[in-house]
GROMACS .gro file of C-alpha atoms in nm:
model
  364
    1UNK     CA    1   6.262  16.636   9.148
    2UNK     CA    2   6.585  16.551   9.330
    3UNK     CA    3   6.860  16.321   9.205
    4UNK     CA    4   6.739  16.025   9.409
    5UNK     CA    5   6.386  16.054   9.269
    6UNK     CA    6   6.515  16.073   8.911
    7UNK     CA    7   6.723  15.758   8.964
    8UNK     CA    8   6.424  15.570   9.102
    9UNK     CA    9   6.200  15.684   8.810
   10UNK     CA   10   6.466  15.587   8.556
   11UNK     CA   11   6.513  15.249   8.727
   12UNK     CA   12   6.137  15.175   8.717
   13UNK     CA   13   6.129  15.271   8.350
   14UNK     CA   14   6.409  15.026   8.270
   15UNK     CA   15   6.233  14.750   8.461
   16UNK     CA   16   5.910  14.813   8.267
   17UNK     CA   17   6.091  14.792   7.932
   18UNK     CA   18   6.309  14.488   8.020
   19UNK     CA   19   6.044  14.213   7.963
   20UNK     CA   20   5.970  14.340   7.615
   21UNK     CA   21   6.338  14.363   7.524
   22UNK     CA   22   6.406  14.017   7.665
   23UNK     CA   23   6.132  13.869   7.449
   24UNK     CA   24   6.318  13.985   7.139
   25UNK     CA   25   6.632  13.786   7.230
   26UNK     CA   26   6.681  13.425   7.117
   27UNK     CA   27   6.653  13.162   7.392
   28UNK     CA   28   6.984  13.081   7.564
   29UNK     CA   29   7.161  12.763   7.461
   30UNK     CA   30   7.158  12.471   7.703
   31UNK     CA   31   7.490  12.289   7.725
   32UNK     CA   32   7.464  11.913   7.690
   33UNK     CA   33   7.626  11.652   7.910
   34UNK     CA   34   7.907  11.439   7.779
   35UNK     CA   35   7.858  11.063   7.805
   36UNK     CA   36   8.072  11.031   8.118
   37UNK     CA   37   7.887  11.302   8.311
   38UNK     CA   38   7.551  11.166   8.197
   39UNK     CA   39   7.645  10.820   8.329
   40UNK     CA   40   7.748  10.968   8.665
   41UNK     CA   41   7.420  11.159   8.686
   42UNK     CA   42   7.221  10.843   8.617
   43UNK     CA   43   7.417  10.654   8.880
   44UNK     CA   44   7.354  10.928   9.137
   45UNK     CA   45   6.981  10.936   9.062
   46UNK     CA   46   6.956  10.558   9.084
   47UNK     CA   47   7.135  10.555   9.419
   48UNK     CA   48   6.900  10.822   9.558
   49UNK     CA   49   6.592  10.643   9.430
   50UNK     CA   50   6.691  10.297   9.549
   51UNK     CA   51   6.613  10.190   9.903
   52UNK     CA   52   6.818   9.884   9.986
   53UNK     CA   53   6.790   9.714  10.322
   54UNK     CA   54   7.108   9.585  10.487
   55UNK     CA   55   7.170   9.214  10.452
   56UNK     CA   56   7.067   8.996  10.737
   57UNK     CA   57   7.322   8.817  10.948
   58UNK     CA   58   7.576   9.097  10.939
   59UNK     CA   59   7.534   9.224  11.291
   60UNK     CA   60   7.861   9.357  11.433
   61UNK     CA   61   8.079   9.079  11.569
   62UNK     CA   62   8.311   9.096  11.864
   63UNK     CA   63   8.637   9.263  11.774
   64UNK     CA   64   8.974   9.098  11.824
   65UNK     CA   65   9.328   9.239  11.815
   66UNK     CA   66   9.453   9.307  11.463
   67UNK     CA   67   9.687   9.050  11.313
   68UNK     CA   68  10.046   9.162  11.266
   69UNK     CA   69   9.988   9.237  10.905
   70UNK     CA   70   9.892   9.456  10.669
   71UNK     CA   71   9.897   9.826  10.661
   72UNK     CA   72  10.091   9.848  10.343
   73UNK     CA   73  10.260  10.179  10.306
   74UNK     CA   74  10.625  10.328  10.130
   75UNK     CA   75  10.986  10.525   9.947
   76UNK     CA   76  10.963  10.795  10.201
   77UNK     CA   77  11.063  11.097  10.006
   78UNK     CA   78  11.000  11.427  10.172
   79UNK     CA   79  10.741  11.601   9.962
   80UNK     CA   80  10.612  11.955   9.969
   81UNK     CA   81  10.241  11.966  10.045
   82UNK     CA   82  10.033  12.282  10.059
   83UNK     CA   83   9.898  12.252  10.411
   84UNK     CA   84   9.697  12.572  10.399
   85UNK     CA   85   9.496  12.464  10.095
   86UNK     CA   86   9.458  12.125   9.931
   87UNK     CA   87   9.484  12.114   9.553
   88UNK     CA   88   9.204  11.915   9.398
   89UNK     CA   89   9.099  11.778   9.064
   90UNK     CA   90   8.870  11.961   8.826
   91UNK     CA   91   8.679  11.666   8.685
   92UNK     CA   92   8.567  11.862   8.384
   93UNK     CA   93   8.927  11.818   8.268
   94UNK     CA   94   9.180  11.540   8.295
   95UNK     CA   95   9.191  11.393   8.648
   96UNK     CA   96   9.472  11.535   8.856
   97UNK     CA   97   9.498  11.878   8.694
   98UNK     CA   98   9.258  12.084   8.901
   99UNK     CA   99   9.351  12.393   9.095
  100UNK     CA  100   9.051  12.455   9.321
  101UNK     CA  101   9.087  12.440   9.697
  102UNK     CA  102   8.860  12.219   9.906
  103UNK     CA  103   8.770  12.308  10.263
  104UNK     CA  104   8.700  12.067  10.547
  105UNK     CA  105   8.347  11.951  10.461
  106UNK     CA  106   8.178  11.842  10.141
  107UNK     CA  107   7.847  11.933   9.988
  108UNK     CA  108   7.653  11.621   9.882
  109UNK     CA  109   7.627  11.597   9.504
  110UNK     CA  110   7.882  11.869   9.433
  111UNK     CA  111   8.203  11.759   9.608
  112UNK     CA  112   8.496  11.701   9.376
  113UNK     CA  113   8.604  11.409   9.594
  114UNK     CA  114   8.258  11.254   9.571
  115UNK     CA  115   8.261  11.287   9.191
  116UNK     CA  116   8.605  11.127   9.166
  117UNK     CA  117   8.506  10.844   9.400
  118UNK     CA  118   8.196  10.785   9.188
  119UNK     CA  119   8.421  10.735   8.886
  120UNK     CA  120   8.651  10.507   9.082
  121UNK     CA  121   8.351  10.306   9.201
  122UNK     CA  122   8.224  10.263   8.845
  123UNK     CA  123   8.568  10.139   8.738
  124UNK     CA  124   8.587   9.900   9.035
  125UNK     CA  125   8.241   9.757   8.961
  126UNK     CA  126   8.354   9.671   8.608
  127UNK     CA  127   8.668   9.481   8.710
  128UNK     CA  128   8.701   9.113   8.622
  129UNK     CA  129   8.799   8.903   8.923
  130UNK     CA  130   8.807   8.525   8.948
  131UNK     CA  131   8.620   8.357   9.228
  132UNK     CA  132   8.827   8.275   9.535
  133UNK     CA  133   8.759   7.931   9.681
  134UNK     CA  134   8.719   7.891  10.056
  135UNK     CA  135   9.027   7.663  10.070
  136UNK     CA  136   9.250   7.913   9.890
  137UNK     CA  137   9.462   8.204  10.010
  138UNK     CA  138   9.447   8.566   9.901
  139UNK     CA  139   9.798   8.673   9.805
  140UNK     CA  140   9.896   9.042   9.821
  141UNK     CA  141  10.239   9.170   9.724
  142UNK     CA  142  10.341   9.528   9.786
  143UNK     CA  143  10.627   9.769   9.839
  144UNK     CA  144  10.620   9.933  10.181
  145UNK     CA  145  10.814  10.163  10.412
  146UNK     CA  146  10.723  10.313  10.748
  147UNK     CA  147  10.897  10.592  10.930
  148UNK     CA  148  11.049  10.513  11.267
  149UNK     CA  149  11.153  10.726  11.562
  150UNK     CA  150  11.427  10.659  11.815
  151UNK     CA  151  11.341  10.599  12.179
  152UNK     CA  152  11.473  10.945  12.260
  153UNK     CA  153  11.237  11.112  12.013
  154UNK     CA  154  11.344  11.350  11.740
  155UNK     CA  155  11.266  11.351  11.370
  156UNK     CA  156  11.138  11.033  11.212
  157UNK     CA  157  11.349  10.844  10.961
  158UNK     CA  158  11.221  10.613  10.690
  159UNK     CA  159  11.412  10.304  10.575
  160UNK     CA  160  11.433  10.207  10.207
  161UNK     CA  161  11.122  10.050  10.060
  162UNK     CA  162  11.109   9.672  10.081
  163UNK     CA  163  10.892   9.392   9.943
  164UNK     CA  164  10.603   9.266  10.153
  165UNK     CA  165  10.411   8.946  10.075
  166UNK     CA  166  10.108   8.822  10.265
  167UNK     CA  167   9.897   8.508  10.228
  168UNK     CA  168   9.553   8.520  10.396
  169UNK     CA  169   9.324   8.219  10.433
  170UNK     CA  170   9.006   8.294  10.239
  171UNK     CA  171   8.777   8.149  10.506
  172UNK     CA  172   9.009   8.210  10.802
  173UNK     CA  173   9.039   7.839  10.882
  174UNK     CA  174   9.414   7.808  10.825
  175UNK     CA  175   9.713   8.016  10.933
  176UNK     CA  176   9.834   8.273  10.683
  177UNK     CA  177  10.187   8.392  10.622
  178UNK     CA  178  10.363   8.728  10.627
  179UNK     CA  179  10.698   8.756  10.451
  180UNK     CA  180  10.889   9.083  10.465
  181UNK     CA  181  11.226   9.139  10.307
  182UNK     CA  182  11.503   9.118  10.565
  183UNK     CA  183  11.282   8.963  10.837
  184UNK     CA  184  11.187   8.606  10.933
  185UNK     CA  185  10.852   8.475  10.814
  186UNK     CA  186  10.558   8.530  11.048
  187UNK     CA  187  10.253   8.310  11.084
  188UNK     CA  188   9.921   8.497  11.066
  189UNK     CA  189   9.599   8.405  11.238
  190UNK     CA  190   9.750   8.095  11.396
  191UNK     CA  191   9.493   8.090  11.675
  192UNK     CA  192   9.509   7.805  11.921
  193UNK     CA  193   9.248   7.548  11.814
  194UNK     CA  194   8.919   7.524  11.999
  195UNK     CA  195   8.776   7.174  12.050
  196UNK     CA  196   8.406   7.097  12.051
  197UNK     CA  197   8.255   6.785  12.207
  198UNK     CA  198   7.936   6.662  12.041
  199UNK     CA  199   7.861   6.440  12.341
  200UNK     CA  200   8.012   6.248  12.630
  201UNK     CA  201   8.288   6.020  12.502
  202UNK     CA  202   8.288   6.177  12.156
  203UNK     CA  203   8.613   6.258  11.977
  204UNK     CA  204   8.702   6.627  12.020
  205UNK     CA  205   8.632   6.816  11.699
  206UNK     CA  206   8.877   7.102  11.632
  207UNK     CA  207   8.774   7.439  11.498
  208UNK     CA  208   8.929   7.784  11.505
  209UNK     CA  209   8.776   8.070  11.697
  210UNK     CA  210   8.889   8.309  11.422
  211UNK     CA  211   8.618   8.183  11.187
  212UNK     CA  212   8.352   8.330  11.417
  213UNK     CA  213   8.540   8.652  11.484
  214UNK     CA  214   8.587   8.793  11.134
  215UNK     CA  215   8.510   9.163  11.132
  216UNK     CA  216   8.589   9.491  10.958
  217UNK     CA  217   8.904   9.517  11.169
  218UNK     CA  218   9.008   9.154  11.119
  219UNK     CA  219   8.847   9.036  10.795
  220UNK     CA  220   8.864   8.717  10.595
  221UNK     CA  221   8.797   8.713  10.222
  222UNK     CA  222   8.465   8.538  10.281
  223UNK     CA  223   8.364   8.810  10.526
  224UNK     CA  224   8.458   9.090  10.285
  225UNK     CA  225   8.267   8.918  10.004
  226UNK     CA  226   7.955   8.912  10.226
  227UNK     CA  227   7.958   9.285  10.302
  228UNK     CA  228   7.658   9.497  10.195
  229UNK     CA  229   7.685   9.651   9.850
  230UNK     CA  230   7.457   9.938   9.950
  231UNK     CA  231   7.698  10.219  10.053
  232UNK     CA  232   7.473  10.352  10.331
  233UNK     CA  233   7.437  10.008  10.491
  234UNK     CA  234   7.808   9.943  10.446
  235UNK     CA  235   7.913  10.273  10.604
  236UNK     CA  236   7.683  10.211  10.901
  237UNK     CA  237   7.834   9.866  10.950
  238UNK     CA  238   8.187  10.007  10.936
  239UNK     CA  239   8.103  10.280  11.187
  240UNK     CA  240   7.940  10.028  11.422
  241UNK     CA  241   8.230   9.781  11.411
  242UNK     CA  242   8.498  10.045  11.462
  243UNK     CA  243   8.315  10.227  11.741
  244UNK     CA  244   8.582  10.148  12.003
  245UNK     CA  245   8.883  10.237  11.790
  246UNK     CA  246   8.902  10.612  11.848
  247UNK     CA  247   8.706  10.929  11.912
  248UNK     CA  248   8.670  11.046  11.549
  249UNK     CA  249   8.405  10.830  11.377
  250UNK     CA  250   8.471  10.981  11.034
  251UNK     CA  251   8.844  10.912  11.046
  252UNK     CA  252   8.781  10.565  11.187
  253UNK     CA  253   8.561  10.486  10.889
  254UNK     CA  254   8.806  10.633  10.638
  255UNK     CA  255   9.096  10.437  10.787
  256UNK     CA  256   8.896  10.112  10.797
  257UNK     CA  257   8.799  10.147  10.430
  258UNK     CA  258   9.162  10.217  10.339
  259UNK     CA  259   9.270   9.901  10.524
  260UNK     CA  260   9.016   9.694  10.332
  261UNK     CA  261   9.130   9.841  10.000
  262UNK     CA  262   9.497   9.770  10.073
  263UNK     CA  263   9.476   9.449  10.271
  264UNK     CA  264   9.195   9.249  10.109
  265UNK     CA  265   9.081   9.157   9.760
  266UNK     CA  266   8.722   9.277   9.766
  267UNK     CA  267   8.487   9.150   9.494
  268UNK     CA  268   8.403   9.420   9.237
  269UNK     CA  269   8.060   9.512   9.375
  270UNK     CA  270   8.190   9.532   9.732
  271UNK     CA  271   8.490   9.736   9.616
  272UNK     CA  272   8.258   9.980   9.441
  273UNK     CA  273   8.044  10.008   9.756
  274UNK     CA  274   8.355  10.086   9.965
  275UNK     CA  275   8.438  10.381   9.740
  276UNK     CA  276   8.077  10.501   9.743
  277UNK     CA  277   8.075  10.477  10.124
  278UNK     CA  278   8.398  10.679  10.141
  279UNK     CA  279   8.233  10.951   9.931
  280UNK     CA  280   7.980  10.998  10.211
  281UNK     CA  281   8.244  11.072  10.477
  282UNK     CA  282   8.281  11.445  10.553
  283UNK     CA  283   8.620  11.606  10.501
  284UNK     CA  284   8.738  11.386  10.213
  285UNK     CA  285   8.935  11.584   9.954
  286UNK     CA  286   9.133  11.525   9.636
  287UNK     CA  287   9.509  11.575   9.593
  288UNK     CA  288   9.617  11.680   9.247
  289UNK     CA  289   9.927  11.458   9.231
  290UNK     CA  290  10.067  11.186   9.456
  291UNK     CA  291  10.325  10.911   9.404
  292UNK     CA  292  10.310  10.560   9.545
  293UNK     CA  293  10.601  10.348   9.672
  294UNK     CA  294  10.671  10.210   9.325
  295UNK     CA  295  10.709  10.559   9.180
  296UNK     CA  296  10.372  10.551   9.003
  297UNK     CA  297  10.220  10.897   8.992
  298UNK     CA  298   9.846  10.941   9.017
  299UNK     CA  299   9.561  11.134   9.175
  300UNK     CA  300   9.478  11.084   9.543
  301UNK     CA  301   9.172  11.088   9.765
  302UNK     CA  302   9.269  11.212  10.111
  303UNK     CA  303   9.149  11.294  10.461
  304UNK     CA  304   9.331  11.488  10.732
  305UNK     CA  305   9.301  11.421  11.105
  306UNK     CA  306   9.523  11.449  11.413
  307UNK     CA  307   9.809  11.617  11.229
  308UNK     CA  308   9.834  11.357  10.952
  309UNK     CA  309   9.685  11.320  10.608
  310UNK     CA  310   9.604  10.975  10.469
  311UNK     CA  311   9.609  10.957  10.089
  312UNK     CA  312   9.477  10.680   9.864
  313UNK     CA  313   9.658  10.696   9.529
  314UNK     CA  314   9.478  10.596   9.207
  315UNK     CA  315   9.582  10.557   8.846
  316UNK     CA  316   9.467  10.860   8.647
  317UNK     CA  317   9.341  10.657   8.353
  318UNK     CA  318   9.207  10.329   8.493
  319UNK     CA  319   9.127  10.457   8.845
  320UNK     CA  320   9.289  10.141   8.986
  321UNK     CA  321   9.401  10.161   9.350
  322UNK     CA  322   9.780  10.198   9.355
  323UNK     CA  323   9.870  10.245   9.721
  324UNK     CA  324   9.871  10.479  10.017
  325UNK     CA  325  10.070  10.765  10.166
  326UNK     CA  326  10.064  10.921  10.511
  327UNK     CA  327  10.192  11.278  10.535
  328UNK     CA  328  10.242  11.507  10.834
  329UNK     CA  329  10.024  11.817  10.810
  330UNK     CA  330  10.164  11.984  11.121
  331UNK     CA  331  10.525  12.053  11.210
  332UNK     CA  332  10.650  11.897  11.530
  333UNK     CA  333  10.916  11.681  11.688
  334UNK     CA  334  10.863  11.415  11.421
  335UNK     CA  335  10.946  11.657  11.141
  336UNK     CA  336  10.811  11.944  10.934
  337UNK     CA  337  10.472  11.950  10.769
  338UNK     CA  338  10.485  11.767  10.438
  339UNK     CA  339  10.706  11.483  10.567
  340UNK     CA  340  10.600  11.145  10.429
  341UNK     CA  341  10.589  10.900  10.719
  342UNK     CA  342  10.444  10.600  10.539
  343UNK     CA  343  10.400  10.492  10.180
  344UNK     CA  344  10.297  10.178   9.993
  345UNK     CA  345  10.235  10.037   9.648
  346UNK     CA  346  10.010   9.737   9.589
  347UNK     CA  347  10.170   9.533   9.311
  348UNK     CA  348   9.978   9.205   9.295
  349UNK     CA  349   9.653   9.058   9.423
  350UNK     CA  350   9.565   8.698   9.340
  351UNK     CA  351   9.427   8.370   9.474
  352UNK     CA  352   9.672   8.083   9.535
  353UNK     CA  353   9.637   7.732   9.678
  354UNK     CA  354   9.895   7.745   9.959
  355UNK     CA  355  10.111   7.981  10.158
  356UNK     CA  356  10.446   8.060   9.998
  357UNK     CA  357  10.301   8.012   9.648
  358UNK     CA  358  10.307   8.310   9.412
  359UNK     CA  359  10.087   8.355   9.105
  360UNK     CA  360  10.231   8.290   8.765
  361UNK     CA  361  10.341   8.609   8.592
  362UNK     CA  362  10.092   8.740   8.343
  363UNK     CA  363  10.193   8.773   7.979
  364UNK     CA  364  10.098   9.069   7.771
   0.00000   0.00000   0.00000
């Protein structure tokens, strides 16, 4: 018998004995789920089992040019970012302390970004938010800074962070207000009135065209509050309404959701659905540590496209949305990879009765 035959005979003998030996061993222990993971699993199963139809009356509306408002971003500090591999969170531990690398796509049910966004969505759904009346304004105060480039090109430069205040009519029927430090006030949504005639000789009845044109790209609070709370229906609506805003549908959707998070005050259930919709976008990753314009350090959800990475920064403990950062991922005339070209910090969101009014400070 040659060596090969002996190895095969010995191997078959081991295989014949293995079942009997295995039966003598105690059964392996099954690790349990902690309460947090069990809740996430239940949420995921419920979402897969539920079939929710989109709400009626939310067909895509005609788009209009964006108001001069509200991409809040800010202090541009050059930061080192590992472009070759993105550091992500290991959710088995404290958020923001992971070391695994995430590639371009995500595997449904296993993506670290999807798990983090599930947690953020759960936190958003549990927020307490007062009702906003149709005759009120949504007030958003932030710190922002955007990089600029001279007409001759060259590296971008970022001015110091400044305060930005915006008042948005809840139903879109009245002009809003944008107030930026160092600049004159700007009226928002001051569309020329449209007059309707109910009949010959009737008194013209004014209305604003903006009320009929609210959309994902130009939302009112009432429109945001009416969005579907099913993430699949919401993501489809976002993709449909942003169809003409670029060639990359995934980045269009990610950017649109980021705008809604930063520029509106979504009701808790809608806010949760926005995060759940974002979890379904391919290429979304998690950044281990990111700082907003106010210097608050947190964990970030990010997506890279066209040489830039957009980051949404969240509080590590409460998962509250803190702000955004935009970072160059490719070196070029604008600067080296890792250059922060935009940054923001959302400081206050509230409902007020008139433009120029600020909410009373909260007491601890």
